Amino acid sequence: MAQETSRDVGPVVLLGPPGAGKGTQAKRIMERYDIPQVSTGDLLRENAAQGTNLGLAAKAIMARGELVPDDVVCGMVRERLSRPDCKRGYILDGFPRTAAQAGWLDALLDDKLFDNSRPTRAWPIVICLDVDYNQLLLRLTGRRSCPTCGRIYNVHFQPPRVDELCDLDGTKLVTRNDDRLEVIQPRLTAYQEQTRPVAEYYQRTGRLITVNGDRPMDEITAEVYRILEDHHA
Ligand code: AMP
């Protein structure tokens, strides 16, 4: 689909359980509107791979499928959102994940990190991808990604043309460390217990838009684009 890079999209929050397709949709939004994807999971994994103090502290927690402490994640997000590429908007993928993070984000946006004088308002558009539990399990156990270009595949639904190799650059695909069955359950529990209240918080404040994520990716993407564009019509 064509790019729409003249729009100031503002902050977009993608909510939903692990495996709901947040990363895939975030990449598509990023390409269409030319705004960055800010994935706290990706930032934490990068830190872990680089061996920073933050990354080393987060690595063990992530391997258990638990949530990294709020202050660590919020500090990382603050730094990322202050960069110039976030001026026209950004997509938060995997953040906020606790009620405390959601409150922190509201305070940050109130604080005009995102420039309120512009026509786009600072409240995030919050889109929650809703996916059936059994479908989530298939998506998480089948997920593979390309370590070179970041493209995401699924061995059940969207396999690469050649087994285990990226269609775009031929790199061997990898499975995320926390997509192992024994870590998936604690991640889904963390979602139910800590992130569901975030969706309820946005629901109460009238900002939650729920999208049925149990459909083909392109259909979901078309609906997400419509939501974003209706908001700015
Ligand atoms: P994700 O890639 O979004 O599934 O995140 C992978 C892991 O990173 C999670 O299971 C958590 O351990 C950690 N993580 C990512 N985002 C957050 C967040 N907003 N708050 C706390 N932990 C997070």
Tab-separated table of C-alpha atoms in Angstrom, residues 2-204:
chain	number	residue	atom	x	y	z
A	2	ALA	CA	1.111	3.572	-0.680
A	3	GLN	CA	2.999	5.641	1.855
A	4	GLU	CA	1.227	8.414	3.769
A	5	THR	CA	4.239	10.239	5.092
A	6	SER	CA	2.663	13.688	5.274
A	7	ARG	CA	0.441	12.718	8.207
A	8	ASP	CA	1.427	13.494	11.813
A	9	VAL	CA	0.186	10.268	13.320
A	10	GLY	CA	1.167	11.013	16.926
A	11	PRO	CA	1.687	8.276	19.515
A	12	VAL	CA	0.167	4.894	18.717
A	13	VAL	CA	0.017	2.151	21.344
A	14	LEU	CA	-0.336	-1.446	20.169
A	15	LEU	CA	-1.653	-3.668	22.926
A	16	GLY	CA	-2.302	-7.379	22.892
A	17	PRO	CA	-0.906	-10.634	24.225
A	18	PRO	CA	2.424	-12.046	23.078
A	19	GLY	CA	1.917	-13.456	19.585
A	20	ALA	CA	-1.039	-11.191	18.735
A	21	GLY	CA	0.843	-9.711	15.771
A	22	LYS	CA	1.886	-6.376	17.312
A	23	GLY	CA	5.368	-6.507	15.791
A	24	THR	CA	4.081	-7.320	12.310
A	25	GLN	CA	1.468	-4.555	12.378
A	26	ALA	CA	3.941	-2.083	13.882
A	27	LYS	CA	6.353	-2.665	10.989
A	28	ARG	CA	3.597	-2.019	8.468
A	29	ILE	CA	2.485	1.191	10.222
A	30	MET	CA	6.110	2.271	10.344
A	31	GLU	CA	6.527	1.809	6.596
A	32	ARG	CA	3.288	3.527	5.634
A	33	TYR	CA	3.598	6.639	7.826
A	34	ASP	CA	7.380	6.743	8.168
A	35	ILE	CA	7.315	6.812	11.964
A	36	PRO	CA	9.496	4.535	14.122
A	37	GLN	CA	8.456	1.344	15.859
A	38	VAL	CA	9.473	1.522	19.506
A	39	SER	CA	9.428	-2.070	20.701
A	40	THR	CA	10.539	-2.424	24.303
A	41	GLY	CA	11.136	-6.157	23.731
A	42	ASP	CA	13.463	-5.372	20.790
A	43	LEU	CA	15.261	-2.645	22.763
A	44	LEU	CA	15.785	-5.030	25.687
A	45	ARG	CA	17.014	-7.799	23.364
A	46	GLU	CA	19.447	-5.360	21.701
A	47	ASN	CA	20.744	-4.326	25.116
A	48	ALA	CA	21.126	-7.972	26.117
A	49	ALA	CA	23.015	-8.770	22.889
A	50	GLN	CA	25.322	-5.784	23.411
A	51	GLY	CA	25.932	-6.797	27.034
A	52	THR	CA	24.976	-3.414	28.547
A	53	ASN	CA	24.246	-3.357	32.290
A	54	LEU	CA	20.575	-2.890	31.538
A	55	GLY	CA	20.620	-5.769	29.069
A	56	LEU	CA	22.407	-8.124	31.438
A	57	ALA	CA	19.921	-7.340	34.211
A	58	ALA	CA	16.957	-7.852	31.870
A	59	LYS	CA	18.197	-11.031	30.185
A	60	ALA	CA	17.482	-13.470	33.019
A	61	ILE	CA	14.077	-11.926	33.683
A	62	MET	CA	13.131	-12.198	30.003
A	63	ALA	CA	14.318	-15.799	29.859
A	64	ARG	CA	11.824	-16.600	32.626
A	65	GLY	CA	9.011	-14.861	30.763
A	66	GLU	CA	8.553	-12.277	33.506
A	67	LEU	CA	8.342	-8.504	33.172
A	68	VAL	CA	11.390	-6.269	33.534
A	69	PRO	CA	10.959	-3.640	36.324
A	70	ASP	CA	8.959	-0.548	35.364
A	71	ASP	CA	11.724	1.975	36.122
A	72	VAL	CA	14.183	0.188	33.824
A	73	VAL	CA	11.723	0.028	30.927
A	74	CYS	CA	10.384	3.566	31.414
A	75	GLY	CA	13.905	5.036	31.450
A	76	MET	CA	14.677	3.250	28.201
A	77	VAL	CA	11.432	4.458	26.586
A	78	ARG	CA	12.004	8.054	27.719
A	79	GLU	CA	15.405	8.084	26.052
A	80	ARG	CA	14.063	6.540	22.846
A	81	LEU	CA	11.077	8.905	22.533
A	82	SER	CA	13.266	11.969	22.976
A	83	ARG	CA	15.036	11.279	19.675
A	84	PRO	CA	14.131	13.473	16.705
A	85	ASP	CA	12.649	10.653	14.622
A	86	CYS	CA	9.733	10.458	17.091
A	87	LYS	CA	8.580	14.047	16.433
A	88	ARG	CA	5.759	13.130	14.009
A	89	GLY	CA	4.713	10.114	16.018
A	90	TYR	CA	5.803	6.597	16.948
A	91	ILE	CA	4.371	3.154	17.527
A	92	LEU	CA	4.762	1.704	20.984
A	93	ASP	CA	4.894	-2.067	20.672
A	94	GLY	CA	4.917	-3.969	23.971
A	95	PHE	CA	4.641	-0.825	26.086
A	96	PRO	CA	2.871	0.022	28.383
A	97	ARG	CA	2.587	-3.419	29.907
A	98	THR	CA	1.643	-2.539	33.479
A	99	ALA	CA	-0.795	-0.021	34.978
A	100	ALA	CA	2.210	1.896	36.357
A	101	GLN	CA	3.751	2.165	32.872
A	102	ALA	CA	0.446	3.424	31.446
A	103	GLY	CA	0.249	6.121	34.144
A	104	TRP	CA	3.873	7.031	33.510
A	105	LEU	CA	3.210	7.374	29.767
A	106	ASP	CA	0.226	9.667	30.336
A	107	ALA	CA	2.352	11.863	32.597
A	108	LEU	CA	5.134	11.924	30.029
A	109	LEU	CA	2.776	12.930	27.219
A	110	ASP	CA	1.221	15.590	29.437
A	111	ASP	CA	4.708	16.874	29.963
A	112	LYS	CA	4.755	17.752	26.282
A	113	LEU	CA	7.484	15.468	25.187
A	114	PHE	CA	5.254	15.120	22.182
A	115	ASP	CA	4.679	18.714	21.118
A	116	ASN	CA	1.086	19.670	22.052
A	117	SER	CA	1.133	22.864	20.039
A	118	ARG	CA	0.967	20.844	16.867
A	119	PRO	CA	-2.445	19.975	15.421
A	120	THR	CA	-2.083	16.314	16.425
A	121	ARG	CA	-3.197	15.764	20.006
A	122	ALA	CA	-0.841	14.056	22.393
A	123	TRP	CA	-3.157	11.270	23.594
A	124	PRO	CA	-2.088	7.994	22.122
A	125	ILE	CA	-4.385	6.035	19.853
A	126	VAL	CA	-4.614	2.684	21.629
A	127	ILE	CA	-5.296	-0.362	19.488
A	128	CYS	CA	-5.664	-3.755	21.133
A	129	LEU	CA	-5.270	-6.874	18.979
A	130	ASP	CA	-7.550	-9.568	20.289
A	131	VAL	CA	-6.556	-13.158	19.489
A	132	ASP	CA	-7.898	-16.555	20.603
A	133	TYR	CA	-5.686	-18.443	23.086
A	134	ASN	CA	-5.068	-21.554	20.935
A	135	GLN	CA	-4.186	-19.388	17.978
A	136	LEU	CA	-1.654	-17.523	20.142
A	137	LEU	CA	0.058	-20.779	21.056
A	138	LEU	CA	0.446	-21.713	17.375
A	139	ARG	CA	1.756	-18.266	16.528
A	140	LEU	CA	4.314	-18.256	19.328
A	141	THR	CA	5.596	-21.807	18.823
A	142	GLY	CA	5.791	-21.294	15.032
A	143	ARG	CA	7.386	-17.852	15.073
A	144	ARG	CA	10.769	-17.419	13.418
A	145	SER	CA	12.561	-14.195	12.548
A	146	CYS	CA	15.434	-13.104	10.375
A	147	PRO	CA	18.314	-11.773	12.488
A	148	THR	CA	19.488	-9.653	9.527
A	149	CYS	CA	16.365	-7.824	8.323
A	150	GLY	CA	13.915	-8.494	11.169
A	151	ARG	CA	11.243	-10.046	8.945
A	152	ILE	CA	8.903	-12.309	10.876
A	153	TYR	CA	7.702	-15.727	9.608
A	154	ASN	CA	5.553	-18.501	11.010
A	155	VAL	CA	6.250	-22.125	10.145
A	156	HIS	CA	2.517	-22.917	10.365
A	157	PHE	CA	0.984	-19.926	8.590
A	158	GLN	CA	3.651	-17.971	6.718
A	159	PRO	CA	6.606	-20.260	6.098
A	160	PRO	CA	9.620	-19.004	4.181
A	161	ARG	CA	9.990	-20.312	0.598
A	162	VAL	CA	13.061	-22.338	1.603
A	163	ASP	CA	12.874	-24.082	4.959
A	164	GLU	CA	14.340	-21.935	7.788
A	165	LEU	CA	15.896	-19.336	5.425
A	166	CYS	CA	14.826	-15.699	4.984
A	167	ASP	CA	13.153	-15.027	1.608
A	168	LEU	CA	14.778	-11.610	1.382
A	169	ASP	CA	18.408	-12.238	2.280
A	170	GLY	CA	18.830	-16.000	2.764
A	171	THR	CA	19.882	-15.662	6.425
A	172	LYS	CA	19.113	-18.627	8.670
A	173	LEU	CA	15.972	-17.846	10.670
A	174	VAL	CA	16.052	-17.900	14.469
A	175	THR	CA	13.557	-18.756	17.209
A	176	ARG	CA	13.329	-16.311	20.066
A	177	ASN	CA	14.708	-17.639	23.313
A	178	ASP	CA	11.398	-16.962	25.072
A	179	ASP	CA	9.228	-18.622	22.393
A	180	ARG	CA	9.971	-22.000	23.999
A	181	LEU	CA	6.894	-23.755	25.366
A	182	GLU	CA	8.015	-23.549	29.013
A	183	VAL	CA	8.449	-19.755	28.793
A	184	ILE	CA	5.296	-19.073	26.768
A	185	GLN	CA	2.997	-19.920	29.684
A	186	PRO	CA	4.554	-17.426	32.166
A	187	ARG	CA	4.472	-14.755	29.427
A	188	LEU	CA	0.764	-15.320	28.854
A	189	THR	CA	0.188	-15.265	32.622
A	190	ALA	CA	2.092	-11.954	32.885
A	191	TYR	CA	-0.181	-10.606	30.166
A	192	GLN	CA	-3.362	-11.716	31.937
A	193	GLU	CA	-2.308	-10.453	35.331
A	194	GLN	CA	-0.334	-7.304	34.530
A	195	THR	CA	-1.229	-6.105	31.041
A	196	ARG	CA	-4.985	-6.798	30.932
A	197	PRO	CA	-5.467	-4.014	33.524
A	198	VAL	CA	-3.746	-1.651	31.058
A	199	ALA	CA	-6.375	-2.439	28.417
A	200	GLU	CA	-9.079	-1.929	31.066
A	201	TYR	CA	-7.537	1.409	32.011
A	202	TYR	CA	-7.682	2.633	28.415
A	203	GLN	CA	-11.191	1.207	28.087
A	204	ARG	CA	-12.363	3.154	31.141
